[in-house]
mmCIF file with all atom_site columns, C-alpha atoms in Angstrom:
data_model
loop_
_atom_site.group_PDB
_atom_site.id
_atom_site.type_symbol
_atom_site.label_atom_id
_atom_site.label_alt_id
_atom_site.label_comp_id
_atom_site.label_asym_id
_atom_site.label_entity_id
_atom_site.label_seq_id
_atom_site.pdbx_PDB_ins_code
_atom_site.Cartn_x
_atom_site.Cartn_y
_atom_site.Cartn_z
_atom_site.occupancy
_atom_site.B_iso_or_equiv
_atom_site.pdbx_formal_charge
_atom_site.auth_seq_id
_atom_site.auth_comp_id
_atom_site.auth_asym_id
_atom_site.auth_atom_id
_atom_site.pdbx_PDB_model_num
ATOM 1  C CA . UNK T 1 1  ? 109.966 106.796 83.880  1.00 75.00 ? 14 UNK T CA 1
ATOM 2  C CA . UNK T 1 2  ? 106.321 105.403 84.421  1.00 70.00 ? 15 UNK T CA 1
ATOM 3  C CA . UNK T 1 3  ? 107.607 104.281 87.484  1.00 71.00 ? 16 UNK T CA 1
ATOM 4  C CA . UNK T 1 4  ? 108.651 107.632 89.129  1.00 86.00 ? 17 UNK T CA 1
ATOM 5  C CA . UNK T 1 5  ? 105.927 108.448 91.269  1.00 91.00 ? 18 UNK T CA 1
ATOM 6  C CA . UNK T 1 6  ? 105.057 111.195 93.940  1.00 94.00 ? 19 UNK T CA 1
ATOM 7  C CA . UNK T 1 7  ? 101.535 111.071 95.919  1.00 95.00 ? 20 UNK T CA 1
ATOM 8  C CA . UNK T 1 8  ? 101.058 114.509 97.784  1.00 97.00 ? 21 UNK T CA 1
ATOM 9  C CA . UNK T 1 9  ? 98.399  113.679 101.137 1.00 96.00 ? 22 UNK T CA 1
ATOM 10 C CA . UNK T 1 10 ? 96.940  116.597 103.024 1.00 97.00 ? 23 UNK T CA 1
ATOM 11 C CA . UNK T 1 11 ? 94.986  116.407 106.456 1.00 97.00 ? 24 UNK T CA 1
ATOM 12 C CA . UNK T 1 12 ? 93.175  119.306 107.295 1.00 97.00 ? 25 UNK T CA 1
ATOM 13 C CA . UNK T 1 13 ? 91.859  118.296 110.325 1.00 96.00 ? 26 UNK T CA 1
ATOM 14 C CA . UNK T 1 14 ? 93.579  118.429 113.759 1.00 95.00 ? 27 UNK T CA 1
ATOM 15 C CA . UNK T 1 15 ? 92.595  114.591 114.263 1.00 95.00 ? 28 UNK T CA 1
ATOM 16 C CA . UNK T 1 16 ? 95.336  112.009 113.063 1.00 95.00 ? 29 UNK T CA 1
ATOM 17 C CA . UNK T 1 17 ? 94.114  109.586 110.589 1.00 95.00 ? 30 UNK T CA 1
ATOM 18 C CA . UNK T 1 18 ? 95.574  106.203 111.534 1.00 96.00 ? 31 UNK T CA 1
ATOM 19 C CA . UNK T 1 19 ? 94.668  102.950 109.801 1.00 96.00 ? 32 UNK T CA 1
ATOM 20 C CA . UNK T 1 20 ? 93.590  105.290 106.678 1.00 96.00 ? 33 UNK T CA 1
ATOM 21 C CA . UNK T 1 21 ? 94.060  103.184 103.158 1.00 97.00 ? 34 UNK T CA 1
ATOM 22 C CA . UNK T 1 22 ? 94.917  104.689 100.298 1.00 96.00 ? 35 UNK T CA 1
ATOM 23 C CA . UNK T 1 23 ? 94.616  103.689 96.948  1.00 97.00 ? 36 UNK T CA 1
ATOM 24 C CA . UNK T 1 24 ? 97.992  104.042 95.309  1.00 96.00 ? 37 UNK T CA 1
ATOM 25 C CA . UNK T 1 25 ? 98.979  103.433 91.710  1.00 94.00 ? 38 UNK T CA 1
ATOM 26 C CA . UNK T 1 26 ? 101.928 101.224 92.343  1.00 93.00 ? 39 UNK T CA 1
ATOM 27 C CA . UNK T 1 27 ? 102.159 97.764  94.851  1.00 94.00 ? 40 UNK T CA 1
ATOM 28 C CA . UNK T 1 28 ? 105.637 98.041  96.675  1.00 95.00 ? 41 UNK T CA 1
ATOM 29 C CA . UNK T 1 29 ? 107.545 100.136 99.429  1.00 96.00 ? 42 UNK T CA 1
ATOM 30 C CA . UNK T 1 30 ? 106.552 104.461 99.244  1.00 97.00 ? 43 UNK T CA 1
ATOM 31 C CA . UNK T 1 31 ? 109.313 106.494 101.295 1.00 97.00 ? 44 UNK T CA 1
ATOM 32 C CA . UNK T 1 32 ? 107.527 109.182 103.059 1.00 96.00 ? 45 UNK T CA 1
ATOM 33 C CA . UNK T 1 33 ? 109.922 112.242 102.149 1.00 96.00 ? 46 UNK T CA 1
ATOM 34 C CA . UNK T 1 34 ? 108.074 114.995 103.525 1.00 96.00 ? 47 UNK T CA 1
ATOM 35 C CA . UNK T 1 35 ? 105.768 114.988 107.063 1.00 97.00 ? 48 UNK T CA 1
ATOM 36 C CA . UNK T 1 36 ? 105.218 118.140 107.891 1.00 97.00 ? 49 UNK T CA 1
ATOM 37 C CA . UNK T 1 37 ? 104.112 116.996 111.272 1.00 96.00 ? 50 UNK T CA 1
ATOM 38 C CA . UNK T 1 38 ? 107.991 115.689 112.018 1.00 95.00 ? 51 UNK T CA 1
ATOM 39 C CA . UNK T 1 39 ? 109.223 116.881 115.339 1.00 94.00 ? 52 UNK T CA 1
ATOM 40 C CA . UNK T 1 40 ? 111.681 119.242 113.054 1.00 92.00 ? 53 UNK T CA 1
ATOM 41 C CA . UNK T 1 41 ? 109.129 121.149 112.333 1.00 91.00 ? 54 UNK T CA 1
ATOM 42 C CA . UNK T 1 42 ? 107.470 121.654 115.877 1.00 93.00 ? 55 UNK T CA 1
ATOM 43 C CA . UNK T 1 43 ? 105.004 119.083 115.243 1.00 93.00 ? 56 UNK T CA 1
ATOM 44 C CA . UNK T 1 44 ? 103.798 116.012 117.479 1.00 93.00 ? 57 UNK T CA 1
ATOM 45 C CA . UNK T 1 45 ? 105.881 113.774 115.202 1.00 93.00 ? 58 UNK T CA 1
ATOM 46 C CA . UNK T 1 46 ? 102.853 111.641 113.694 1.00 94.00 ? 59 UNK T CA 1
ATOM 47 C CA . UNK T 1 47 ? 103.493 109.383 110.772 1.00 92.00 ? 60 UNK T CA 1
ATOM 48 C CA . UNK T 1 48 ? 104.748 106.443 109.266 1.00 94.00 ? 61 UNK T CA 1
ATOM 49 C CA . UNK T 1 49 ? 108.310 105.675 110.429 1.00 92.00 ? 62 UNK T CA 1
ATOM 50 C CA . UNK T 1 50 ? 109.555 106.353 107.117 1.00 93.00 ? 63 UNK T CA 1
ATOM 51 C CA . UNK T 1 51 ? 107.400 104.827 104.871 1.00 96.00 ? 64 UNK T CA 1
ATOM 52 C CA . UNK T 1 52 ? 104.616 102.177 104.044 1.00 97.00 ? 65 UNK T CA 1
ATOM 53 C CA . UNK T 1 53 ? 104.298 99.291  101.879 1.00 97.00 ? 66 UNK T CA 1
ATOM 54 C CA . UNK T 1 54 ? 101.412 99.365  99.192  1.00 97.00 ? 67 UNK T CA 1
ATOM 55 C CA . UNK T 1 55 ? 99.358  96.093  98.404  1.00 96.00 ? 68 UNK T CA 1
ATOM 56 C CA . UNK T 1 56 ? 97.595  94.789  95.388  1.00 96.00 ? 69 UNK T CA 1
ATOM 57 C CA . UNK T 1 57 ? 94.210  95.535  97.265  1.00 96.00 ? 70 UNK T CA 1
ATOM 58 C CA . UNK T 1 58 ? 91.901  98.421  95.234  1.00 96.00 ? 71 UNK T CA 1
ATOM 59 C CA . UNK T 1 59 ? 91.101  101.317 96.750  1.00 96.00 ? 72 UNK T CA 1
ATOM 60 C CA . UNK T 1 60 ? 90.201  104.886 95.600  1.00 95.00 ? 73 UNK T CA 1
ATOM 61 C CA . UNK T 1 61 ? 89.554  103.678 91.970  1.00 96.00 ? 74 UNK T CA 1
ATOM 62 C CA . UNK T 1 62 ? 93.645  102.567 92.352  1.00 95.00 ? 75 UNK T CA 1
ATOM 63 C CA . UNK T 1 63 ? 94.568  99.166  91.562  1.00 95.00 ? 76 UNK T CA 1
ATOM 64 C CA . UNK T 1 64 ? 96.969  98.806  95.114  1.00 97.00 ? 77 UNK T CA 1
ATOM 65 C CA . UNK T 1 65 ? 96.746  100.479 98.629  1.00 98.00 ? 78 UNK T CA 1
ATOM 66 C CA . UNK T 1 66 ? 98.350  100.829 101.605 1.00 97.00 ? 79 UNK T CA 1
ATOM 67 C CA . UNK T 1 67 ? 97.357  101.375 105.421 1.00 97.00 ? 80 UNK T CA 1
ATOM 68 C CA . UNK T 1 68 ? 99.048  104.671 106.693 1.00 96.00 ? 81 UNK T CA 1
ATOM 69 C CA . UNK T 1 69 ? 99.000  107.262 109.563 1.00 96.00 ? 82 UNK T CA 1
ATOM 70 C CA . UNK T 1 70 ? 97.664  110.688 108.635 1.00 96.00 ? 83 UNK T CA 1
ATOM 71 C CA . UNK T 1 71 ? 99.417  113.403 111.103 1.00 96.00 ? 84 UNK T CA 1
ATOM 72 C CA . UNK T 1 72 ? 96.661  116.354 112.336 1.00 96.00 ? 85 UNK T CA 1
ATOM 73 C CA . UNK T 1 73 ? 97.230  119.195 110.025 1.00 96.00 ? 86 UNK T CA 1
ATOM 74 C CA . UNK T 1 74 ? 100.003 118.033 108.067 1.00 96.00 ? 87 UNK T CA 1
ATOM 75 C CA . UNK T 1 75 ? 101.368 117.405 104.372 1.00 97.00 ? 88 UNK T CA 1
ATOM 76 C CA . UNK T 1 76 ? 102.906 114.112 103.334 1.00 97.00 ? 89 UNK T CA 1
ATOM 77 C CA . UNK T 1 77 ? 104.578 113.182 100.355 1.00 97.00 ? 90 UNK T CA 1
ATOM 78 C CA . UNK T 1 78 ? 104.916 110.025 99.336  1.00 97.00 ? 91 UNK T CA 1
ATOM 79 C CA . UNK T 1 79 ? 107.698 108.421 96.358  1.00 97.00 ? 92 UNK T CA 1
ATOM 80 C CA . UNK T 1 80 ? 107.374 105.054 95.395  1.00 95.00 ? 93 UNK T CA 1
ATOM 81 C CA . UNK T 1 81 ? 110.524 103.119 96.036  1.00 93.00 ? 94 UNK T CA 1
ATOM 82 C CA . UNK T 1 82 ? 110.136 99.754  93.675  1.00 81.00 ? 95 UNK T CA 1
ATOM 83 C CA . UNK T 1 83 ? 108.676 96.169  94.141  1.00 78.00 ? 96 UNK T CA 1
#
């Protein structure tokens, strides 16, 4: 399915990220599965309460993007959830 997406997002810095935009492929709602800065893991539990909502505003050469929170040092994987 064309529609299955995953969007792995690496910051490897030890200074969050907030207000970053992304360009995405898809506009609508991305679940953040994996933060690897969660406070499960021992980290300072940075991120994106979940998930973010993409746009239909280019960025990155993508068609949509969304403003998100990159956590210092951490992994983030992103699935798109629909419209």
């Amino acid at each position: 399915d064309p529609n299955d997406q995953l969007i792995a997002l690496l910051n490897f810095t030890p200074v969050p990220r907030a207000g970053y935009r992304l360009g995405l492929p898809l506009a609508g709602r991305w679940g953040e599965i994996v933060n690897t800065d969660a406070a499960a893991y021992g980290g300072s539990n940075a991120g994106n309460a979940g998930g973010v909502l993409a746009e239909p505003a280019a960025s990155h050469g993508m068609r949509c993007s969304a403003l998100l929170t990159l956590p210092p040092l951490a992994t983030l994987w992103l699935a798109h959830e629909g419209p």
